[in-house]
Each structure stands twice: as structure tokens, then as C-alpha cells.
Tab-separated table of C-alpha atoms and ligand atoms in Angstrom:
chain	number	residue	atom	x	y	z
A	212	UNK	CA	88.952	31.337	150.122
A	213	UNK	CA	91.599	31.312	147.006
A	214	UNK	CA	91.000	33.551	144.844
A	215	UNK	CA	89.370	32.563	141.234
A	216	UNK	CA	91.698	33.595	138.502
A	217	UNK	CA	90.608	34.302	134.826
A	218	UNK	CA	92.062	31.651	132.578
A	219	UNK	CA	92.487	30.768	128.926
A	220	UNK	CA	94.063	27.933	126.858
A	221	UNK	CA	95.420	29.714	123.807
A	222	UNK	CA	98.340	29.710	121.276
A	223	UNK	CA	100.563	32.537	120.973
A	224	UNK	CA	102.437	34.552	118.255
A	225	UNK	CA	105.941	34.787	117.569
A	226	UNK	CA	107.726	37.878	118.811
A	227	UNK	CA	108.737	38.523	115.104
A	228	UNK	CA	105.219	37.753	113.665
A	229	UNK	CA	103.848	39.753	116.768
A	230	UNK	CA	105.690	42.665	115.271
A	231	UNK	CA	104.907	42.081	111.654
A	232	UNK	CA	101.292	42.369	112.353
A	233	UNK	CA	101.227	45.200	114.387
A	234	UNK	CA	102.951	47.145	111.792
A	235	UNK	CA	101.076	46.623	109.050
A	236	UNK	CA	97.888	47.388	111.448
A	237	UNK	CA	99.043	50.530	112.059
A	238	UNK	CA	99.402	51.350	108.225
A	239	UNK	CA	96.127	49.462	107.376
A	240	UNK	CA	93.329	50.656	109.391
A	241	UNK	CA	92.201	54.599	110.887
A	242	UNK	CA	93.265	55.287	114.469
A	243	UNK	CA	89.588	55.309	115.270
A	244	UNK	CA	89.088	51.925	114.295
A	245	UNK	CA	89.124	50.548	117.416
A	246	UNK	CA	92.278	50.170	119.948
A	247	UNK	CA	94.603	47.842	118.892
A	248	UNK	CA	95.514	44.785	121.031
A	249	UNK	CA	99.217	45.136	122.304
A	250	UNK	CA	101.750	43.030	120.958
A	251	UNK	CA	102.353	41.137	123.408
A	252	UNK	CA	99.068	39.910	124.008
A	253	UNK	CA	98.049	38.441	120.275
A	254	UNK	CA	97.077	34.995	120.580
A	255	UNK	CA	94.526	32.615	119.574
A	256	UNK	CA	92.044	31.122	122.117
A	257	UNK	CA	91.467	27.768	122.355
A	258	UNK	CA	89.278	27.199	125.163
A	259	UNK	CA	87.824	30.255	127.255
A	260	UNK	CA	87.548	28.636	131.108
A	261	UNK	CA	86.579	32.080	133.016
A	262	UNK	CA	86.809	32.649	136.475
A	263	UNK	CA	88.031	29.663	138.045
A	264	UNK	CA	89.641	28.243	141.230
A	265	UNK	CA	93.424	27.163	141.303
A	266	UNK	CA	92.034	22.988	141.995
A	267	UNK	CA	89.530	23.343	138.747
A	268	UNK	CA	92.945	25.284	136.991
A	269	UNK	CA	94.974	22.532	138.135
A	270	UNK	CA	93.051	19.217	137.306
A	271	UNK	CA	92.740	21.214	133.902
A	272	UNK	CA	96.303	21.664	133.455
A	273	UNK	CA	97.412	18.295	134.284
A	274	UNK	CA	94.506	16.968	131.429
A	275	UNK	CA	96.270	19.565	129.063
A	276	UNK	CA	99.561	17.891	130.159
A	277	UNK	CA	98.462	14.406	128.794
A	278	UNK	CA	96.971	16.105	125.108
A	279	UNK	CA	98.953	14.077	122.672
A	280	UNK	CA	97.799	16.405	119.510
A	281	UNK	CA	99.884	17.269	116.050
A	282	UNK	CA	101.678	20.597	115.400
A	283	UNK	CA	100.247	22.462	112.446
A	284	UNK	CA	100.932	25.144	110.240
A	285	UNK	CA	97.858	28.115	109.480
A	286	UNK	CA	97.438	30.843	106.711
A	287	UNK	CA	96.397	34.136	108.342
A	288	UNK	CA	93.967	34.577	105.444
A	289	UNK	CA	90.874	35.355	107.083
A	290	UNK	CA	90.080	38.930	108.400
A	291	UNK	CA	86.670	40.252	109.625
A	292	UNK	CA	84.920	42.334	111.620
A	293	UNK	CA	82.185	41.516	114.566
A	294	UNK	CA	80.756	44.514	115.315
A	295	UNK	CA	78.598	43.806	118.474
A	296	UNK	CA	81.240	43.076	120.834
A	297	UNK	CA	83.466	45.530	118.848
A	298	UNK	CA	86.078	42.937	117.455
A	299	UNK	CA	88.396	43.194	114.067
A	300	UNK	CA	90.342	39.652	114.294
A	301	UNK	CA	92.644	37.951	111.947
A	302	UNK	CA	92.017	33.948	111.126
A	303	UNK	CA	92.081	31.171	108.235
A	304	UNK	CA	89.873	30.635	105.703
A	305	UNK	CA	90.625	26.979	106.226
A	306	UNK	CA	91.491	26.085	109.592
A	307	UNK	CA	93.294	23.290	109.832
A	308	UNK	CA	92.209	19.768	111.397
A	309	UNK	CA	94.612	19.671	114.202
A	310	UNK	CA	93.792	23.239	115.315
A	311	UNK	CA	89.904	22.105	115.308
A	312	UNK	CA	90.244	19.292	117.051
A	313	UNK	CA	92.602	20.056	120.042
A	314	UNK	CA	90.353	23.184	120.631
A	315	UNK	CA	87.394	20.912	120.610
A	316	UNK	CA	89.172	18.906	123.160
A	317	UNK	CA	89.763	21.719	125.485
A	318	UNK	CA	86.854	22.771	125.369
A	319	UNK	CA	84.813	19.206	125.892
A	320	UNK	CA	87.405	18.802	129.018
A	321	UNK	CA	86.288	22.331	130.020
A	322	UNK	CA	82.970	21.998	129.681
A	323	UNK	CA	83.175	18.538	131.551
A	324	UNK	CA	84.879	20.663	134.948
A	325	UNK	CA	82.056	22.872	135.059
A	326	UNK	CA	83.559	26.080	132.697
A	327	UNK	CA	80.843	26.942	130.556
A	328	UNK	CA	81.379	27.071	127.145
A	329	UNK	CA	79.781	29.285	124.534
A	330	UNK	CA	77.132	27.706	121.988
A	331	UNK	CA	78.533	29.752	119.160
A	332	UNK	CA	80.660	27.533	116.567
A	333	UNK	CA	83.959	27.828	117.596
A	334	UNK	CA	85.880	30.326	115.254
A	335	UNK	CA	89.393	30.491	115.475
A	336	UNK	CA	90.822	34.191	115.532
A	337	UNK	CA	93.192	36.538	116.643
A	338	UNK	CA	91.543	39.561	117.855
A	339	UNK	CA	93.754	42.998	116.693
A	340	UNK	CA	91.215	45.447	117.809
A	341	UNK	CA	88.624	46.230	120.033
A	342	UNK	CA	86.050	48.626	120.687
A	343	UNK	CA	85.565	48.441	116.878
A	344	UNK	CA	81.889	48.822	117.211
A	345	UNK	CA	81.301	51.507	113.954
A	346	UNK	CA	80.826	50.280	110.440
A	347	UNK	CA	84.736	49.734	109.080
A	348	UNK	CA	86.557	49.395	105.864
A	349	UNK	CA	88.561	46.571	106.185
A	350	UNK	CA	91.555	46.218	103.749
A	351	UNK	CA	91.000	43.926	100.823
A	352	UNK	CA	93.302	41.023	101.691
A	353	UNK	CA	96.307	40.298	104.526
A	354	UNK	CA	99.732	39.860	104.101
A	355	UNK	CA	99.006	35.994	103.982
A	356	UNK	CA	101.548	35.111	106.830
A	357	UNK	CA	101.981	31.104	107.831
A	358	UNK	CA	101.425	30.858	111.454
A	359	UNK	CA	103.431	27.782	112.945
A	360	UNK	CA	101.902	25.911	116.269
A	361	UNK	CA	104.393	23.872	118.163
A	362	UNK	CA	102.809	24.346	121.364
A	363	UNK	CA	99.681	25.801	123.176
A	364	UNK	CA	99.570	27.157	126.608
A	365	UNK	CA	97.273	27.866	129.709
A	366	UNK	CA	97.083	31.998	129.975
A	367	UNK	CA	95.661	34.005	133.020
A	368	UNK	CA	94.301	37.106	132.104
A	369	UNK	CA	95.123	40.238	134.688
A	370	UNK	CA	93.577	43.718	134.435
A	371	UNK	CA	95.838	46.396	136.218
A	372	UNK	CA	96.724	49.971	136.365
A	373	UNK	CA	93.628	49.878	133.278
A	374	UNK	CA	95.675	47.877	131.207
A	375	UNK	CA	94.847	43.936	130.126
A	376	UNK	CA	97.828	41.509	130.349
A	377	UNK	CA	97.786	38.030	129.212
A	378	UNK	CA	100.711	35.570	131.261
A	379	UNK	CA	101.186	32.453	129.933
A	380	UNK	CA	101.195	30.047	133.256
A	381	UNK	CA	102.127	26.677	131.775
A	382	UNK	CA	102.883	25.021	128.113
A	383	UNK	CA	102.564	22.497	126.530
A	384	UNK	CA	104.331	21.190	123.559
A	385	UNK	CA	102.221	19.965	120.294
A	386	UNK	CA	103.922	16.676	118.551
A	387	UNK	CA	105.773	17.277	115.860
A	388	UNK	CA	105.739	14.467	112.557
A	389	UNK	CA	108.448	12.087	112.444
A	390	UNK	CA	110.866	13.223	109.446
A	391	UNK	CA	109.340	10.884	105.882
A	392	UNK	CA	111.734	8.581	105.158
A	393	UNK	CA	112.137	9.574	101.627
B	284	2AM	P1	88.278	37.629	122.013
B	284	2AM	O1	89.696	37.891	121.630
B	284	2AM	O2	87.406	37.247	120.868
B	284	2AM	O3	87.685	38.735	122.861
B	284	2AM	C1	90.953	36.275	126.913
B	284	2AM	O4	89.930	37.096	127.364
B	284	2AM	C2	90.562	35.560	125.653
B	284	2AM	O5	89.395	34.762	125.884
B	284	2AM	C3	90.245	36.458	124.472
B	284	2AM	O6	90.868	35.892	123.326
B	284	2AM	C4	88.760	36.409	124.308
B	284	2AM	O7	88.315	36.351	122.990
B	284	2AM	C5	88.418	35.091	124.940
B	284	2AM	N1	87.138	35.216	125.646
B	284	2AM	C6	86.824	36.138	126.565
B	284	2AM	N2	85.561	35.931	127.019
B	284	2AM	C7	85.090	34.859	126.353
B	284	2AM	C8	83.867	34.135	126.380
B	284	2AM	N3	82.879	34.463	127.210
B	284	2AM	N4	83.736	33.080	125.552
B	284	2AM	C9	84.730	32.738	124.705
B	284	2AM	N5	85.915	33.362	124.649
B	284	2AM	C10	86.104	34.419	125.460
């Protein structure tokens, strides 16, 4: 039998943006905090599928193929700190629309082919740390970056050698508003 892989739809991070917040990570919060998410793996999930086979991965990415949803723009404004499963994540204090509502989609389509989906309001983040799981100062405010979505992508996740890596298997590009005419 294939094997099941562990999949994600997400949105990732600039390389540049990747490196902005990892810096100013490093000079805002104690190396106990929790460990920090590598750079390469900061994204935003959309829709969490689990452990699924390569047909339910592929009738999944061919929906995600036909999405016809907006690109958007995001303030990182939003920081917090969940400590039961140990999370410090960045997010928006107002998420936009067009975030909301192609997440929603995924997730109804996911639901719909059997991936279970959590019954906790979906709350858009980016985790930085984990194992955060102690009571934490978190700094005042963030560096207010604009995060810019032009596409969103299906990711597998892969645990090897004790590290987590996050490959991006397919994308998808978001559509972009025609120019105003004036
Ligand atoms: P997290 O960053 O809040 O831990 C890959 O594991 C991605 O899927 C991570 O962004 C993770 O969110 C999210 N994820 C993992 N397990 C999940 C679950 N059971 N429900 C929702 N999202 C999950």
C-alpha cells in the first residue's frame, strides 16, 4: 500500500522577510523561550489535511488548481502566545477577507475528502516557536511588517535525522486585481 504522507495547504514567507523575522526573534525573546522554527519553514497554514494517501492528495490538488481567489496584502500585527501546545506565533489583528475565505475553502474541500478538520475558529498564524509551554514575556509590539500573498501552496511535512522539514509539492497562484483605470 502507498504510503500516507503528511500534508498542508499553507502560504509561505519571503526569503528576505524569512530573515527579517528571525533576526529580530533572536534579539526579542530568551533562548529558553521555546525553539525557534527554522527559517525556512515559516509559513501560514491554511488547511491542515494530515496523514493522507497520494489519490485523496491528488483529487485535493487538482480542486486547489481550480481556486480562483484574490491576492492580498496582511499586517504582521498580531503576536501571542498558546501555551498548551507550547506555541508563540505571529498574525494580524485584522485578517483580511481573502485570506479568510480561501482558507475556509480549503478547509470545507478538506473536510468534504474525509481530512478532519479542527472545531477551533480558524486563526491565522505563523508559528516562531515551539515548546514554549512556560509563562513568557512577549515584547510589546512587532516590527509591523506587510506580508504579500500571491500564491498558496500544498506542503508535505517530513521528520528526519530529528529535524522537521516543510517541501512545498505544488503552487498555486492567487489572482492579482486588474490595474484601476485611473
Ligand atoms: P502550528 O504551526 O500551529 O503547529 C504543519 O504541521 C502545519 O500544520 C503547522 O503549521 C501546524 O500548525 C499545522 N497543524 C499541525 N497539526 C494540526 C492540526 N491537528 N490541526 C490544525 N493544524 C495543524
Amino acid at each position: 500500500m502507498p504510503e500516507a504522507r503528511r500534508l498542508f495547504f499553507a502560504m509561505a514567507l519571503p526569503k528576505p522577510l524569512q530573515q527579517q523575522v528571525i533576526t529580530w526573534r533572536a534579539e526579542s525573546f530568551a533562548a529558553d523561550a521555546g525553539r525557534p522554527v527554522a527559517a525556512a519553514n515559516l509559513h501560514m497554514t491554511l488547511a491542515f489535511l494530515g496523514e493522507i494517501s497520494e489519490q485523496k492528495a491528488s483529487v485535493l490538488a487538482d480542486i486547489a488548481s481550480r481556486i480562483q481567489s484574490p491576492a492580498f496584502s496582511m499586517q504582521l500585527d498580531d503576536l501571542g502566545h498558546w501555551p498548551r501546545p507550547g506555541v508563540v506565533w505571529l498574525g494580524s489583528r485584522r485578517a483580511p477577507t481573502a485570506l479568510l475565505q480561501l482558507a475556509s475553502l480549503l478547509r470545507s474541500h478538506a473536510a468534504r475528502n474525509g481530512c478532519h478538520q479542527s472545531t477551533l475558529p480558524f486563526h491565522p498564524h505563523i508559528s516562531l516557536l515551539r515548546g514554549a509551554t512556560q509563562p513568557l514575556a512577549l515584547p510589546a509590539s512587532t516590527p509591523q511588517w506587510t506580508l504579500t500573498v500571491a500564491d498558496f501552496g500544498l506542503y508535505e511535512s517530513r521528520f528526519h535525522q530529528g529535524r522537521t522539514r516543510y517541501q512545498c509539492l505544488h503552487s498555486w497562484p492567487l489572482v492579482s486585481s486588474p490595474p484601476s483605470p485611473c
